[in-house]
PDB file of C-alpha atoms in Angstrom:
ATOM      1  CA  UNK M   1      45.879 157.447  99.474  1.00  0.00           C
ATOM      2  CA  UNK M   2      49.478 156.197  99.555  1.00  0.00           C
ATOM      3  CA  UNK M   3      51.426 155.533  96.447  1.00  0.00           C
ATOM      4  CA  UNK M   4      54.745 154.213  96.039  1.00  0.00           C
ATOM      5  CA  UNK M   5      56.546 153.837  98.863  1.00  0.00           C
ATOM      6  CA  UNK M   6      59.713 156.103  98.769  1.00  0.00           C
ATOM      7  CA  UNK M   7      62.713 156.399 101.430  1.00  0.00           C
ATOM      8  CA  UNK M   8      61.287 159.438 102.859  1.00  0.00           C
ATOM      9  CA  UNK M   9      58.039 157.399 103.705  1.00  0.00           C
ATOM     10  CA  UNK M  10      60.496 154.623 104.971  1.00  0.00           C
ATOM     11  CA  UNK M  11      62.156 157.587 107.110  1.00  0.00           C
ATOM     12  CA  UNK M  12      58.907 159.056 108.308  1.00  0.00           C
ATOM     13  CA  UNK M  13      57.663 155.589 109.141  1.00  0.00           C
ATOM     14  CA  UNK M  14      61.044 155.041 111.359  1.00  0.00           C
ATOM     15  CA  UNK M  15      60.475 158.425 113.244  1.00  0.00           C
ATOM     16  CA  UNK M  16      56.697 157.399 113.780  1.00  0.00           C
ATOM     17  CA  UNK M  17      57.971 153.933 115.680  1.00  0.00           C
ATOM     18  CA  UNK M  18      60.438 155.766 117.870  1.00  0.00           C
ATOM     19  CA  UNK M  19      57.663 158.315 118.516  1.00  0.00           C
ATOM     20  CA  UNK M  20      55.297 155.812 119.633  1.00  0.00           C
ATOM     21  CA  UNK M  21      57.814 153.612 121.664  1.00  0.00           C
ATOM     22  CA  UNK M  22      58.999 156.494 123.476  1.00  0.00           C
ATOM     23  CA  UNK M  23      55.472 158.115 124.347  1.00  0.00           C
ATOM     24  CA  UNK M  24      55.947 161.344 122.267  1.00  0.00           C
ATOM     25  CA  UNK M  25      57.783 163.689 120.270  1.00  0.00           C
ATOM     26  CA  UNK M  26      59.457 165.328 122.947  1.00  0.00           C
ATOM     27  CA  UNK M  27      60.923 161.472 124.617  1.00  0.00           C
ATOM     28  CA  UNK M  28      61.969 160.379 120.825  1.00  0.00           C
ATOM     29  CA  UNK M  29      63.730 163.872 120.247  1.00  0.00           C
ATOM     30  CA  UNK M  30      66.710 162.217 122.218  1.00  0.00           C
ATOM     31  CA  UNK M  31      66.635 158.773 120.494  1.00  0.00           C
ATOM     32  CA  UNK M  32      66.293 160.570 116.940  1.00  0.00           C
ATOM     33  CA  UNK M  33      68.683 163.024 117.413  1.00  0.00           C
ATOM     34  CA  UNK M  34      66.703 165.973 115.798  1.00  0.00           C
ATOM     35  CA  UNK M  35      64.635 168.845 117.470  1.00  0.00           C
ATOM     36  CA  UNK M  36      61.159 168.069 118.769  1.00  0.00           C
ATOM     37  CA  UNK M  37      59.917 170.652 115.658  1.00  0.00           C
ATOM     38  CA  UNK M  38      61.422 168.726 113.167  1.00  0.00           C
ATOM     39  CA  UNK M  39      59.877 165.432 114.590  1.00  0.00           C
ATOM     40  CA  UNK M  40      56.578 167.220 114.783  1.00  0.00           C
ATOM     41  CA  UNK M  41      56.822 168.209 111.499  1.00  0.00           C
ATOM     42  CA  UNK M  42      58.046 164.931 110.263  1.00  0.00           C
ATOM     43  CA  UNK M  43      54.952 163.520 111.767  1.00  0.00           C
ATOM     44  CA  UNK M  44      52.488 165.759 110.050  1.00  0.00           C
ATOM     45  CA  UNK M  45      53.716 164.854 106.757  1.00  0.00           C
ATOM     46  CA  UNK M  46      53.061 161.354 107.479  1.00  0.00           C
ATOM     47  CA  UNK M  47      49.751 161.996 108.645  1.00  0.00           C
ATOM     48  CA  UNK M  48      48.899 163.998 105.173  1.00  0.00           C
ATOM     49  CA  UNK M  49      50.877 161.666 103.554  1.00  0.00           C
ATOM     50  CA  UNK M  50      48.815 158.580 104.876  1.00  0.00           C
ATOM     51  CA  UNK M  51      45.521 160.520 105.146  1.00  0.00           C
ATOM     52  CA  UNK M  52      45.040 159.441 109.297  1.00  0.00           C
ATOM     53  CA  UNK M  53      45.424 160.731 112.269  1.00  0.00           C
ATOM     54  CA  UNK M  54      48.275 158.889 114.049  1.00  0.00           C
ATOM     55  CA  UNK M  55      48.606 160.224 117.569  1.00  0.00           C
ATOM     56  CA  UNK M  56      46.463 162.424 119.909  1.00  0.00           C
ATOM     57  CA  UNK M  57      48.522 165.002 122.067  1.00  0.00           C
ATOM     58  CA  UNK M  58      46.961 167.083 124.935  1.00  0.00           C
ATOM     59  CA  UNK M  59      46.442 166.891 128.457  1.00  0.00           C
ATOM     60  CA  UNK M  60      46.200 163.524 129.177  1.00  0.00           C
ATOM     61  CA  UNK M  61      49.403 162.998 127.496  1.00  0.00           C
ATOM     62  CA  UNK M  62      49.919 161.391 124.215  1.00  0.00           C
ATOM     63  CA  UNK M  63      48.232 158.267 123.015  1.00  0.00           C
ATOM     64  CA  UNK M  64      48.014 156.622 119.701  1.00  0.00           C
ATOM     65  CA  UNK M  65      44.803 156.389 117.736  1.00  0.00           C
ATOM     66  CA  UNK M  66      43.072 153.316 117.189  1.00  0.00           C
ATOM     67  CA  UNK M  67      44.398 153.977 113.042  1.00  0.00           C
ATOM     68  CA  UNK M  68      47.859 154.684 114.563  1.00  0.00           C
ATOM     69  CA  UNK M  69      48.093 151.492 116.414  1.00  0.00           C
ATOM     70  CA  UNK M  70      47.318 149.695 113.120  1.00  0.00           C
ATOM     71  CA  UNK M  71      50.176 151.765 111.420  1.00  0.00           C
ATOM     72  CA  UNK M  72      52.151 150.831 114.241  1.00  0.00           C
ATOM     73  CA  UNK M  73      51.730 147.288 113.576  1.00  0.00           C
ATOM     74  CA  UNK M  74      52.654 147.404 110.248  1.00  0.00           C
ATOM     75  CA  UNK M  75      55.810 149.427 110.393  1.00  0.00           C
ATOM     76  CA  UNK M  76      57.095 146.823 112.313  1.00  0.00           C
ATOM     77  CA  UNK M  77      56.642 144.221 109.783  1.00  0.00           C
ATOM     78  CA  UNK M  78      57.380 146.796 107.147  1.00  0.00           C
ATOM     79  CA  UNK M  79      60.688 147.769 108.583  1.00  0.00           C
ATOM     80  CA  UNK M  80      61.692 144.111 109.648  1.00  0.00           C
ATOM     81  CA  UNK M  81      60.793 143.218 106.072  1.00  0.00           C
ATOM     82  CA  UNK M  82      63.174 145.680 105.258  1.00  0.00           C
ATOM     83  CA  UNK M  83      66.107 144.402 107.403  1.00  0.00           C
ATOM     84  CA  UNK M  84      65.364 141.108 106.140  1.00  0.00           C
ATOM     85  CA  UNK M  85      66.177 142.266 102.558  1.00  0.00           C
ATOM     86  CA  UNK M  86      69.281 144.159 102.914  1.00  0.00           C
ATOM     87  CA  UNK M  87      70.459 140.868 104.995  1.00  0.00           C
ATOM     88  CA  UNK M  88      69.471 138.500 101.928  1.00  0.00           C
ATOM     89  CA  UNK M  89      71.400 140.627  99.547  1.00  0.00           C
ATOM     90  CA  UNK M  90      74.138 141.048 101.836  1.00  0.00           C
ATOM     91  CA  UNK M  91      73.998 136.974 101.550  1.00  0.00           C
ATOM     92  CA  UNK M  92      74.191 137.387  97.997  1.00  0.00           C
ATOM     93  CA  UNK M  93      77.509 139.010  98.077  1.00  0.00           C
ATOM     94  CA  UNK M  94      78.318 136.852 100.893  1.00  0.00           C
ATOM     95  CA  UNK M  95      78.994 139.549 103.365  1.00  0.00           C
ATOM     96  CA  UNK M  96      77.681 140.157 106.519  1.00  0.00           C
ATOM     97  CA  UNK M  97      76.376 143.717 107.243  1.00  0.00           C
ATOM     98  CA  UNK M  98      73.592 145.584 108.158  1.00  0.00           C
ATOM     99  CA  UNK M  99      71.808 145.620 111.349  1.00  0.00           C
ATOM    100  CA  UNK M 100      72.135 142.846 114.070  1.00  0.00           C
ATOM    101  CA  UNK M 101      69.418 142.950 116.784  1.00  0.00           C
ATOM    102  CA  UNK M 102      70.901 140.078 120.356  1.00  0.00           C
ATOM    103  CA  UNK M 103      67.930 140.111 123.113  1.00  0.00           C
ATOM    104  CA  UNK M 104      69.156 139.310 126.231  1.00  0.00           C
ATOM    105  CA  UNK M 105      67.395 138.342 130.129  1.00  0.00           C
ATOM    106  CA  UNK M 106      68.458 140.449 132.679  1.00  0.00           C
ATOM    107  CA  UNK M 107      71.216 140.364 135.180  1.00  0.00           C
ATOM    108  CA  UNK M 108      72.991 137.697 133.016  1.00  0.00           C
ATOM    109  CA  UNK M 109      76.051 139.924 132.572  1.00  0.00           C
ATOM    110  CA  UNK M 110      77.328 138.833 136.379  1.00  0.00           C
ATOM    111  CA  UNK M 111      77.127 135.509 135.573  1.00  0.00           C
ATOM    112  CA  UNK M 112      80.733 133.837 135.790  1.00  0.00           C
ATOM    113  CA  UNK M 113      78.976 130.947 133.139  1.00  0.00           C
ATOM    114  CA  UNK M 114      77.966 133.483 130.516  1.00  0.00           C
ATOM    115  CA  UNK M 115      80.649 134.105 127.897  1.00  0.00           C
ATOM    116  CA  UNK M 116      78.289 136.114 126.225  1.00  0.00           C
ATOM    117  CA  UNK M 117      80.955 139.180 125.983  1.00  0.00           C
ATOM    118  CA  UNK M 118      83.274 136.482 124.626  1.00  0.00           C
ATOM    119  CA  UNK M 119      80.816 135.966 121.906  1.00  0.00           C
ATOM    120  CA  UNK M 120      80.295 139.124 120.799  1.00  0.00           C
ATOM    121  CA  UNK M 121      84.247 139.600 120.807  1.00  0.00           C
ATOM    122  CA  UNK M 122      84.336 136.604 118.564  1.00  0.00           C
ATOM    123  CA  UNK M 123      81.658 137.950 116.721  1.00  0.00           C
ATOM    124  CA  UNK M 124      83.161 141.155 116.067  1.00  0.00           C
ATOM    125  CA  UNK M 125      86.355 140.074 114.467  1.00  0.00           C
ATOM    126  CA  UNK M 126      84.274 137.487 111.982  1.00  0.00           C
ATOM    127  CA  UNK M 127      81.572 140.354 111.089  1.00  0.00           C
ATOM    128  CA  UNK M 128      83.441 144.146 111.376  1.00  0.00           C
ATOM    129  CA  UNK M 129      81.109 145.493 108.990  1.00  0.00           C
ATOM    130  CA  UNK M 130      77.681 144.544 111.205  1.00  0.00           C
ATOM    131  CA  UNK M 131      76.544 146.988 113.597  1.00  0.00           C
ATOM    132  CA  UNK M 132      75.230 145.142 116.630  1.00  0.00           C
ATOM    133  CA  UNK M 133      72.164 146.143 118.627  1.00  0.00           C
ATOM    134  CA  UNK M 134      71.924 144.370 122.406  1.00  0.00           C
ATOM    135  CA  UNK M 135      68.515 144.289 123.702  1.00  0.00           C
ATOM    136  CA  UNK M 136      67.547 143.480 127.577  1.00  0.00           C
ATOM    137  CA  UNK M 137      63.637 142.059 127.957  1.00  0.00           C
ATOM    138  CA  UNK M 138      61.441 139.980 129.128  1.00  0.00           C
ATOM    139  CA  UNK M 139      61.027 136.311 127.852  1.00  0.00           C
ATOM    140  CA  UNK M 140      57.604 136.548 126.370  1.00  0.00           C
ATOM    141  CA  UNK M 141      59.068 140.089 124.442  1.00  0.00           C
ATOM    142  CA  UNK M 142      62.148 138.102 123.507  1.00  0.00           C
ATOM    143  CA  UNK M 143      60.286 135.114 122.135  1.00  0.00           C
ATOM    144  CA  UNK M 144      57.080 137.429 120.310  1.00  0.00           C
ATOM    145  CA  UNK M 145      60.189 139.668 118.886  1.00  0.00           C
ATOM    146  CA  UNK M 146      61.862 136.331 117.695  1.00  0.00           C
ATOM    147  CA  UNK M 147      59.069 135.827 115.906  1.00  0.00           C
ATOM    148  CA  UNK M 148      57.684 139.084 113.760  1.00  0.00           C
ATOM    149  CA  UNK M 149      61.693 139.835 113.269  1.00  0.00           C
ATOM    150  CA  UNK M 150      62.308 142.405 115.748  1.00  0.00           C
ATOM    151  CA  UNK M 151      64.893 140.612 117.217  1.00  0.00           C
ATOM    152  CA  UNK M 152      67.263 138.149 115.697  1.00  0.00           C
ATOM    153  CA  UNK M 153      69.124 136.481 118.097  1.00  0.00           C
ATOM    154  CA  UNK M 154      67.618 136.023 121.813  1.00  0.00           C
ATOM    155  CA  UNK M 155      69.298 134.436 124.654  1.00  0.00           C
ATOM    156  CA  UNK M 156      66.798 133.390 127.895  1.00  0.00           C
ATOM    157  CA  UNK M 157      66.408 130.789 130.638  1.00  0.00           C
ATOM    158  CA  UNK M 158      64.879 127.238 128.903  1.00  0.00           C
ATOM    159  CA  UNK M 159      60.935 126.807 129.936  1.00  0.00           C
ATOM    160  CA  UNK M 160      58.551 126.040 127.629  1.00  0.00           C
ATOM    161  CA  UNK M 161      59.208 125.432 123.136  1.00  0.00           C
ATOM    162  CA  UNK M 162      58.041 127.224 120.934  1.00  0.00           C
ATOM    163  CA  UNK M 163      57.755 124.945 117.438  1.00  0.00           C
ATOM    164  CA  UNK M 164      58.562 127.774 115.589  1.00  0.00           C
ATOM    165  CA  UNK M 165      62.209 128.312 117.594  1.00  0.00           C
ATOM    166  CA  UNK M 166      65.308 126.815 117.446  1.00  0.00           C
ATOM    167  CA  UNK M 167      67.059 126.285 120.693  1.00  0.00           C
ATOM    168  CA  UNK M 168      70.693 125.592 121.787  1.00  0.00           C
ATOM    169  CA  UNK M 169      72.181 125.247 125.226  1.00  0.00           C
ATOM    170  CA  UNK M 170      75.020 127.857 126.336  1.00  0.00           C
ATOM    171  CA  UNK M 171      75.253 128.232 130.173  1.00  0.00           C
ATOM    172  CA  UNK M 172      73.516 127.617 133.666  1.00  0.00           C
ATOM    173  CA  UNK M 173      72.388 130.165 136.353  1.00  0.00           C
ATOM    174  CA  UNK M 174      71.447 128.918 139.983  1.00  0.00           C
ATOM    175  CA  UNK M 175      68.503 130.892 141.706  1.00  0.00           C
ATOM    176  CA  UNK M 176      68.734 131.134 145.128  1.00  0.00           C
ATOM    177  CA  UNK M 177      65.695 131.883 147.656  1.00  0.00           C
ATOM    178  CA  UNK M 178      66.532 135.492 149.534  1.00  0.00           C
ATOM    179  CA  UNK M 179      64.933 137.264 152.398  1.00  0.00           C
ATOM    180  CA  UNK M 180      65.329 141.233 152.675  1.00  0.00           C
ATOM    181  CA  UNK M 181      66.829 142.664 156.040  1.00  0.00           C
ATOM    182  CA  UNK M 182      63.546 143.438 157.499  1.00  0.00           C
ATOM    183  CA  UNK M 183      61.717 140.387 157.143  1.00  0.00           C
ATOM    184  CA  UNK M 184      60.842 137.966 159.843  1.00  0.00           C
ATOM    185  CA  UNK M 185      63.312 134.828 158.791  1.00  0.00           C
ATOM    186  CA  UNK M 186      66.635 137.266 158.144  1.00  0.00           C
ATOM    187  CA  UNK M 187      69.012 136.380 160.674  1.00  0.00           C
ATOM    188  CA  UNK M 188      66.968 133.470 162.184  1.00  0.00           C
ATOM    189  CA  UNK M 189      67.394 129.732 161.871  1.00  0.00           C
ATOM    190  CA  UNK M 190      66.051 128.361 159.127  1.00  0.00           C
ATOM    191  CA  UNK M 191      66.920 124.885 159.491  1.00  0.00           C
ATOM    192  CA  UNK M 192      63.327 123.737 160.290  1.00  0.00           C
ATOM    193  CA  UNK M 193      61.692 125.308 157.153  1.00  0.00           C
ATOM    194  CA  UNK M 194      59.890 123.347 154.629  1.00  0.00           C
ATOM    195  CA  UNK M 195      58.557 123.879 150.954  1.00  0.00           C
ATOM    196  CA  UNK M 196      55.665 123.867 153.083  1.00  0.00           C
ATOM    197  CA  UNK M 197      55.817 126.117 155.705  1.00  0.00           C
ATOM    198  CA  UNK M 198      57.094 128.998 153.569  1.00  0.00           C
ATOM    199  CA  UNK M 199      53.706 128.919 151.972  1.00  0.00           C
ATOM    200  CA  UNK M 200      52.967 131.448 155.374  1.00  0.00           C
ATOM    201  CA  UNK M 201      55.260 134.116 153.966  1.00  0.00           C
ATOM    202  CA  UNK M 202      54.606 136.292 151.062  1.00  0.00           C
ATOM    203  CA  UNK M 203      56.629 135.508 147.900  1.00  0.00           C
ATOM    204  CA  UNK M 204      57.736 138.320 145.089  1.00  0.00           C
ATOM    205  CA  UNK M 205      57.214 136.330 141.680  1.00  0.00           C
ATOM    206  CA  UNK M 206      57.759 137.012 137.779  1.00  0.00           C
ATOM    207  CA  UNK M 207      54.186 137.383 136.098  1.00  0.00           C
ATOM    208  CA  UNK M 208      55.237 135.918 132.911  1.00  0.00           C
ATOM    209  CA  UNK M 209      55.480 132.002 132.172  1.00  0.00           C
ATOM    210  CA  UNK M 210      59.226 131.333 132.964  1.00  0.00           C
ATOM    211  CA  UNK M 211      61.392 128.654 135.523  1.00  0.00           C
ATOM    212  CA  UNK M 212      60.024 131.101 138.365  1.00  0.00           C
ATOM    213  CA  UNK M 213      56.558 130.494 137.991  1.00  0.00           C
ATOM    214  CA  UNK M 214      56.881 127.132 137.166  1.00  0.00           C
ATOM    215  CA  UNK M 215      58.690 126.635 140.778  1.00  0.00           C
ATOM    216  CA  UNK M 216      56.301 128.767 141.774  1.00  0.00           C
ATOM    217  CA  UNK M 217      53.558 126.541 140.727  1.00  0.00           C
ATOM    218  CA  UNK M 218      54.521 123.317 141.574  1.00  0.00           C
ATOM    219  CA  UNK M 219      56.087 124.219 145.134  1.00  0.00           C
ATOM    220  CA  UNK M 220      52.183 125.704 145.734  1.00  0.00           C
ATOM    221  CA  UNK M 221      54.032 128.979 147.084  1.00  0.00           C
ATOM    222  CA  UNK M 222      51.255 132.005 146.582  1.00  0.00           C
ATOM    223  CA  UNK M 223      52.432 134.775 144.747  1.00  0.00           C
ATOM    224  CA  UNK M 224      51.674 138.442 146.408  1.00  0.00           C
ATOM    225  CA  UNK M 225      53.548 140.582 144.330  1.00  0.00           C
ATOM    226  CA  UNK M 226      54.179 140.390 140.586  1.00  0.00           C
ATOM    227  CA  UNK M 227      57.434 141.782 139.048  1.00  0.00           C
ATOM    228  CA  UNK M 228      58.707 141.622 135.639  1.00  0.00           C
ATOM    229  CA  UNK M 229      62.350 141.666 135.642  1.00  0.00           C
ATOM    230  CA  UNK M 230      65.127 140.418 138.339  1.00  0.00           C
ATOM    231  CA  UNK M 231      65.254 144.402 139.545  1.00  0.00           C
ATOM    232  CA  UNK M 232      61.903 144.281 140.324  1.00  0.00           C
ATOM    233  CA  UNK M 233      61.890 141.118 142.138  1.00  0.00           C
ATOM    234  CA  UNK M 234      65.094 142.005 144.686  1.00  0.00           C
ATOM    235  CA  UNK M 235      63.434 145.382 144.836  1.00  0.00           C
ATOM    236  CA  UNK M 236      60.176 144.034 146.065  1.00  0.00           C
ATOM    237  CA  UNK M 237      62.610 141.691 147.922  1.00  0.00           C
ATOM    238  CA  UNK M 238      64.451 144.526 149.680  1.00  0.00           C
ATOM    239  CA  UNK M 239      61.259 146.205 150.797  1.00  0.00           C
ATOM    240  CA  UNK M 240      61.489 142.948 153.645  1.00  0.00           C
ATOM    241  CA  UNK M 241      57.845 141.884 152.575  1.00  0.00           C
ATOM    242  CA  UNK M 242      58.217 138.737 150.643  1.00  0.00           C
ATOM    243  CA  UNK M 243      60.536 136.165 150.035  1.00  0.00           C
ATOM    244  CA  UNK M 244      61.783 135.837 146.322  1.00  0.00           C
ATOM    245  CA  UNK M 245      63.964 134.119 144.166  1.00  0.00           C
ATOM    246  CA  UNK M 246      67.140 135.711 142.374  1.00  0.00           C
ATOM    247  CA  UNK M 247      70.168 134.451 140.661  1.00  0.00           C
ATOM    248  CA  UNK M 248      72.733 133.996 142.957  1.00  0.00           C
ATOM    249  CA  UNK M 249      75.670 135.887 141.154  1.00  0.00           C
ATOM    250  CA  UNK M 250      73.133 138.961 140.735  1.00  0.00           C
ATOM    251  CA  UNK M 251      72.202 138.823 145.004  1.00  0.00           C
ATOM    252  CA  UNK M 252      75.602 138.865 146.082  1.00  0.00           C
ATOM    253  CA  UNK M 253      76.624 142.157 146.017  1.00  0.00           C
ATOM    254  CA  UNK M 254      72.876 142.705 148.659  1.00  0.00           C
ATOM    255  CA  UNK M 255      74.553 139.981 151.150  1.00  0.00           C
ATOM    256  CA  UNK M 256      77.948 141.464 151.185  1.00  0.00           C
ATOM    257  CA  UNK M 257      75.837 144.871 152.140  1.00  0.00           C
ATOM    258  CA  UNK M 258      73.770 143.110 154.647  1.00  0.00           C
ATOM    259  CA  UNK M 259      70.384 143.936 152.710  1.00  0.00           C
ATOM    260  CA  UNK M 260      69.481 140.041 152.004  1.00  0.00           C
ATOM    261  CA  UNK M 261      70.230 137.049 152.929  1.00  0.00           C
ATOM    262  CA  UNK M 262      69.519 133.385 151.041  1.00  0.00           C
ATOM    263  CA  UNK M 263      67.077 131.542 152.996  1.00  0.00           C
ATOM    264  CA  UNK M 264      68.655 127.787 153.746  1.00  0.00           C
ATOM    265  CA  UNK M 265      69.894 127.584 150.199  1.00  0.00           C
ATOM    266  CA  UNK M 266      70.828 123.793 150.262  1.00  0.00           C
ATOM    267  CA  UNK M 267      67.113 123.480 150.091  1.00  0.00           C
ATOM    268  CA  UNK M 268      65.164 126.585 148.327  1.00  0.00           C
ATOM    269  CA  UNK M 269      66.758 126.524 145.007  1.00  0.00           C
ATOM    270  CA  UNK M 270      66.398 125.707 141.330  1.00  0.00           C
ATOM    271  CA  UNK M 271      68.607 126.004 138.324  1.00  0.00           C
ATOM    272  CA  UNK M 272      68.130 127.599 134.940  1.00  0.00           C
ATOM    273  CA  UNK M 273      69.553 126.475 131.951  1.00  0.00           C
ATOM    274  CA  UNK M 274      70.354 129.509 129.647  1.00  0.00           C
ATOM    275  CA  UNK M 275      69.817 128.668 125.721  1.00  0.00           C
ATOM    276  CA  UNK M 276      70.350 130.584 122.633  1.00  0.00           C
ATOM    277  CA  UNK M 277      67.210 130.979 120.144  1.00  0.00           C
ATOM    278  CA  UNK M 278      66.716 131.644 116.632  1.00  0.00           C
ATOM    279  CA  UNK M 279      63.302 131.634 114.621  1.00  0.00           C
ATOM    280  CA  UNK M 280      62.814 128.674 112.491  1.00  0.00           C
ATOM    281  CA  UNK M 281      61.771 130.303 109.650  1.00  0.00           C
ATOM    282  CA  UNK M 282      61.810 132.265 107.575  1.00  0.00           C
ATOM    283  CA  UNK M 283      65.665 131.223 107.773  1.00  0.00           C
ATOM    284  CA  UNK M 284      67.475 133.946 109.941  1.00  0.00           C
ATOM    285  CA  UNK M 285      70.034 136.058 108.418  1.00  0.00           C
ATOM    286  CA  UNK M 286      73.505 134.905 108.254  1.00  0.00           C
ATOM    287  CA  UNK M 287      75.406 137.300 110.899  1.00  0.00           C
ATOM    288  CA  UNK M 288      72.562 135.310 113.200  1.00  0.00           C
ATOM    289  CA  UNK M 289      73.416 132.281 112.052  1.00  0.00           C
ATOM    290  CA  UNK M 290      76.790 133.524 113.187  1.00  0.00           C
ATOM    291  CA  UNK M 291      76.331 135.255 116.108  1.00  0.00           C
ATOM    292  CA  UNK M 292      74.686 131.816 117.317  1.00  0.00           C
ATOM    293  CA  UNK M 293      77.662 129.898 116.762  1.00  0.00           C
ATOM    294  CA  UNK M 294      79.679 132.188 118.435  1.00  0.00           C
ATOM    295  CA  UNK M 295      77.455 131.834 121.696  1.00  0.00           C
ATOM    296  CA  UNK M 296      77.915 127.979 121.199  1.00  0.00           C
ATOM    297  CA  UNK M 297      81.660 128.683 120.486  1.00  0.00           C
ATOM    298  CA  UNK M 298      82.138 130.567 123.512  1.00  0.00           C
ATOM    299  CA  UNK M 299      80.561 128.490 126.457  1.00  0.00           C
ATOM    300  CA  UNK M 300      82.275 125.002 124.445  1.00  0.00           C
TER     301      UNK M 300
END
């Protein structure tokens, strides 16, 4: 059974979460820097040292154990426990250092209201000593990551609060409706459409609760294709099978190729208000504390 916990078990423990994120020893060999052998072995010695059986590897690929899952689990809070320490004593000797961990949405980069680059510049002069970490996900894996620690600062369109976030406002993204250059409505007139009658065309939709589906939802428009990023959508977009909606910044370089076109965009639109979140508690370190106020800083 395990002991004391020693930094060789907090270093085996690290290579075991970058082994399971990446699917195997092989993927995480990149990401760790060190040869698959020395992974493998690294993951033996965790095995013996735990007494379990962490990962199966074979044919059908590699896969976690039910016992490695749980492991899993628990390194996270383990190592975000960890992080959470070094930040309180680098609050002791009021410093910031250590590890900062920004999640972002997608395609907000384009954006001519983010200043999120001017943030980080800001950032960067205030805090030399922390080593920043930018993240791009999903809201739900930006909110859950909020949460358990994984992430400390996330930045995502306003939908729905969360009573154990914090939220400030920082910038605002219009979403446009867009057709793909081999659908039926590119190139016609779309003057006579209505919320209603695009309910006869197929719409491309985010499968997570977010603005989209929420426009989605209340518009009544059937979703008949699920994507989970912007790529995704203006992929599924491009295919010319369904209508879908993408920031309008992000589809512009597709209409200057002649691969989409916004569908009577007076009419089929909706705006996103971009906010900046931070768990409520357990208080978040104070380079988050900061990196937040240079979001709010930089979009004043």
């Amino acid at each position: 059974m395990l002991g004391q916990l020693s930094d060789m078990d907090l270093r085996l423990l690290q290579v075991f979460k970058s082994v399971a994120e990446c699917g195997g020893m092989s993927a995480a060999e990149l990401e760790l820097n060190i040869g698959t052998s020395t992974v493998s072995r690294h993951m033996k010695d965790l095995e013996t040292r735990l007494g379990l059986t962490l990962c199966r590897r074979g044919r059908a690929g590699f896969a976690l154990t039910a016992e490695g899952q749980r492991v899993y689990d628990e390194t996270l809070r383990l190592l975000s426990a960890v992080d959470a320490f070094r930040s309180s004593i680098d609050d002791i000797h009021r410093r910031m250092g250590g590890r900062l961990d920004v999640a972002v949405f997608d395609k907000t980069a384009s954006n001519p209201a983010a200043h999120i680059g001017d943030a980080i510049a800001l950032f960067a002069e205030q805090a030399p000593d922390v080593s920043l970490q930018m993240h791009v996900a999903a809201i739900p894996a930006i909110e859950r990551g909020l949460i358990d620690g994984s992430f400390h600062v996330g930045i995502i369109p306003a939908h729905r609060a969360s009573q154990s976030l914090v939220y400030a406002h920082l910038f605002t993204e219009t979403m446009l409706l867009y057709c793909g250059a081999r659908h039926p409505l590119y190139g016609t007139d779309h003057a006579t459409l209505t919320w209603e009658s695009l309910r006869a065309y197929q719409l491309a939709g985010l499968g997570y609760h977010s603005p989209n589906m929420e426009l989605s939802h209340s518009a009544r428009l059937p979703r008949k294709a699920t994507g989970f990023d912007q790529e995704s959508i203006a992929t599924l977009i491009l295919s010319g099978r369904y209508l879908g909606f993408l920031p309008d910044h992000y589809a512009e370089a597709f209409e200057r190729q002649g691969q989409m076109q916004a569908v009577l965009p007076a009419q089929f639109f909706y705006r996103c208000q971009f906010v900046s979140v931070l768990r409520k508690s357990p208080q978040p370190p104070r380079a988050a504390q900061a990196f937040a106020q240079c979001l709010l800083a930089a979009h004043g």
